[in-house]
Amino acid sequence: WGVVPCPLPSTCCPVANMFTGIIEEIGVVVDVTRRADLLLWDGTKSEGFVLTIKCEKALDGAYIGCSIAVSGVCLTATDIQRTGTTGAGIFQVNLAPETLRKSNLGDVKVGDGVNLERSLKYGDRVSGHVVSGHVDEAGTIIKFERDQDSLWVFIRTSPSLIKYIVPKGFIAVDGTSLTICDVNQAECWFSLMLIAHTQQSVVLPRRPVGGKVNLEVDATAKLLERTMANVIERVEKLEKLVAQPNPQQTSSPVKANADAEMVAIDKQFRSTKHGAGLVVSLPDATEAAQIRVGIVSACWHAPLIDVMRTKVVNRLRNLGVNPNNILQAVCAGSFELPFLAKQMIDQDKLDVVICIGILLKGGTIHMEVIADATTNALMDIQLSRGVPVVFGVLTVLKIEQAAERAESELPQSWAETALSMAMHKRRLRYAKL
């Protein structure tokens, strides 16, 4: 295992061209040119738009090819001319046809102000929210209203985008991270309030009523919609199936399937030894004592949850984990497990997390929906955070099955899996150093 070091200091490395929505300065457009001699990859030339901007700060640490957010649009600096050592000068960016279609940059004129923000560097403080610079569309300013020293701004957007905009959420308007106040889904508008400082620091108050502003919504909402698309489709199909009863059938398809599952499971109910026979490599006591383990458990079916949690803790301690390195948190149900798991990983520098819960199948597909959402969320957390998550959520048809598993060796196997994964994680990390 080896790591190729970055040739630039860590303070110079941008974080995947991401921004925070905290505007650094208002630049001034000094030229908008439609050129026919832009050089392409194969040596040929073609027509395109070039925007030239004057700034006082944005060129500090900038270089040809770096990303600068111009009124919320992530653009590549193609030419830089410095007039000092403090970041002042002019720079050029090319405007692609998609940029002109999606943003308001096609309407800018010489003398217009534009919000500027350099991309994040490792270690930078994120005072706004994570902004990609990938504008969704240009909204329209409906009106401004003063409220003492603050300014209300009302913006209309399209029906396709308004569904991602929620009260007290955040949105990037011309690249500025702002809190959403009110939302009218039916009329497709939302409102913002700008404090006096923000009014002086961004271009939004300078826009006319009817003017266009670049909008970028929180990408999490769109990712969640895509993740849940398959689940929603399954729900709709099953609801249609249940809503069309068969006169020849005395029970619903869902109940019939559940009864068949129960018959098959009951045949092996007593013979299955859950958790028995697991063989994984484990750390020695010295290494185990250094491993930090988080345990997140749900409240539903508390007596059985307590049994499983106790078995997990006892097994961890028997394998050498320091009791002070076992951190526990409790949430309402299994659906809330991913949130607490993420918070513990981010705040407590854990090596591994074990999530414990019980989901009982009822007369609807509620359990399947929750199980799918929880599983996907926990998988996303362990892949994005680089911390293993052990799935200790029982999905059963009746409480007797949960009791049988709780009394088995299954909880101990979760503890062993957790230590094995934490050991691999730590050793791979040290191998890279």
Coordinates of C-alpha atoms in Angstrom, one line a residue, residues 147-293:
D147 CA -38.6 44.8 7.0
Q148 CA -36.7 47.3 9.2
D149 CA -33.0 46.8 8.2
S150 CA -33.6 43.5 6.5
L151 CA -34.8 42.8 3.0
W152 CA -37.4 40.2 1.9
V153 CA -36.8 38.7 -1.5
F154 CA -39.5 36.7 -3.4
I155 CA -38.4 34.4 -6.2
R156 CA -40.4 32.4 -8.7
T157 CA -39.1 29.0 -10.0
S158 CA -40.4 26.1 -12.1
P159 CA -42.7 23.3 -10.8
S160 CA -39.9 20.8 -11.4
L161 CA -37.6 22.6 -9.0
I162 CA -39.9 23.9 -6.3
K163 CA -40.5 20.4 -4.9
Y164 CA -36.9 20.4 -3.7
I165 CA -37.2 23.7 -1.9
V166 CA -38.5 23.5 1.7
P167 CA -38.9 26.0 4.5
K168 CA -35.8 26.4 6.7
G169 CA -33.7 24.5 4.2
F170 CA -30.9 26.1 2.2
I171 CA -30.5 27.2 -1.3
A172 CA -27.7 28.9 -3.3
V173 CA -29.0 32.1 -5.1
D174 CA -26.4 33.5 -7.4
G175 CA -24.0 31.4 -5.4
T176 CA -25.0 32.9 -2.0
S177 CA -25.9 30.4 0.7
L178 CA -29.3 31.5 2.0
T179 CA -32.0 30.1 4.3
I180 CA -35.4 29.6 2.8
C181 CA -38.2 31.3 4.7
D182 CA -41.6 30.6 3.1
V183 CA -42.5 28.3 0.2
N184 CA -45.7 28.3 -1.9
Q185 CA -45.7 25.0 -3.8
A186 CA -48.9 25.8 -5.7
E187 CA -47.7 29.1 -7.1
C188 CA -44.0 28.1 -7.4
W189 CA -42.4 30.8 -5.3
F190 CA -40.2 31.0 -2.2
S191 CA -38.9 33.8 0.0
L192 CA -35.6 34.8 1.6
M193 CA -34.6 37.4 4.1
L194 CA -31.3 39.3 3.7
I195 CA -29.7 41.0 6.8
A196 CA -27.9 44.3 6.3
H197 CA -24.5 42.8 6.0
T198 CA -25.5 40.3 3.3
Q199 CA -27.2 43.2 1.4
Q200 CA -23.9 44.9 1.1
S201 CA -21.9 41.8 0.2
V202 CA -23.8 40.2 -2.7
V203 CA -25.4 41.3 -6.0
L204 CA -29.0 40.1 -5.2
P205 CA -30.3 43.4 -3.9
R206 CA -29.0 45.1 -7.1
R207 CA -31.1 42.9 -9.3
P208 CA -34.3 44.4 -10.8
V209 CA -37.7 43.0 -10.2
G210 CA -38.2 40.5 -13.1
G211 CA -34.4 39.9 -13.2
K212 CA -33.0 36.4 -13.3
V213 CA -31.0 34.7 -10.5
N214 CA -29.1 31.5 -10.6
L215 CA -30.6 28.8 -8.3
E216 CA -28.9 25.6 -7.0
V217 CA -31.0 23.5 -4.6
D218 CA -29.6 21.0 -2.0
A219 CA -28.4 17.9 -4.0
T220 CA -29.4 15.7 -1.0
A221 CA -33.1 16.1 -1.9
K222 CA -32.5 14.9 -5.5
L223 CA -30.3 12.0 -4.4
L224 CA -33.0 10.9 -1.9
E225 CA -35.6 11.0 -4.6
R226 CA -33.6 8.8 -6.8
T227 CA -32.8 6.4 -4.0
M228 CA -36.5 6.1 -3.0
A229 CA -37.8 5.8 -6.6
N230 CA -37.6 2.0 -6.7
V231 CA -39.3 1.7 -3.3
I232 CA -42.1 4.1 -4.3
E233 CA -42.6 2.1 -7.5
R234 CA -42.9 -1.1 -5.4
V235 CA -45.4 0.5 -3.0
E236 CA -47.6 1.7 -5.9
K237 CA -47.6 -1.7 -7.5
L238 CA -48.5 -3.5 -4.2
E239 CA -51.2 -1.0 -3.4
K240 CA -52.8 -1.6 -6.8
L241 CA -52.6 -5.3 -6.2
V242 CA -54.2 -5.1 -2.8
A243 CA -56.9 -2.8 -4.1
Q244 CA -58.1 -5.4 -6.7
P245 CA -59.4 -8.3 -4.6
N246 CA -59.9 -11.7 -6.3
P247 CA -63.4 -13.1 -5.6
Q248 CA -61.9 -16.6 -5.8
Q249 CA -59.4 -15.8 -3.0
T250 CA -60.4 -15.6 0.6
S251 CA -57.3 -13.7 1.7
S252 CA -55.3 -10.8 0.2
P253 CA -52.2 -11.6 -1.9
V254 CA -50.0 -9.9 0.7
K255 CA -51.5 -12.1 3.5
A256 CA -51.2 -15.2 1.5
N257 CA -47.6 -14.6 0.7
A258 CA -46.9 -13.8 4.4
D259 CA -48.6 -17.0 5.5
A260 CA -46.5 -19.0 3.0
E261 CA -43.4 -17.4 4.4
M262 CA -44.4 -18.2 7.9
V263 CA -45.0 -21.9 7.1
A264 CA -41.5 -22.2 5.5
I265 CA -39.8 -20.3 8.3
D266 CA -41.5 -22.3 11.0
K267 CA -40.1 -25.5 9.6
Q268 CA -36.6 -24.3 10.3
F269 CA -37.4 -22.1 13.3
R270 CA -35.9 -24.4 15.9
S271 CA -33.1 -25.9 13.9
T272 CA -31.4 -22.6 12.8
K273 CA -28.5 -21.5 15.0
H274 CA -28.1 -17.8 14.2
G275 CA -24.6 -16.4 14.5
A276 CA -23.1 -19.7 15.1
G277 CA -20.0 -20.8 13.2
L278 CA -18.8 -17.3 12.2
V279 CA -15.0 -17.3 11.8
V280 CA -13.3 -13.9 11.2
S281 CA -9.8 -12.6 11.9
L282 CA -9.8 -10.6 15.2
P283 CA -7.3 -8.1 16.7
D284 CA -5.3 -9.1 19.7
A285 CA -6.1 -7.6 23.1
T286 CA -3.6 -4.8 22.8
E287 CA -5.0 -3.7 19.4
A288 CA -8.6 -4.2 20.5
A289 CA -8.0 -1.9 23.5
Q290 CA -7.4 1.0 21.0
I291 CA -10.5 0.4 18.9
R292 CA -13.4 2.8 19.5
V293 CA -16.9 1.3 18.9

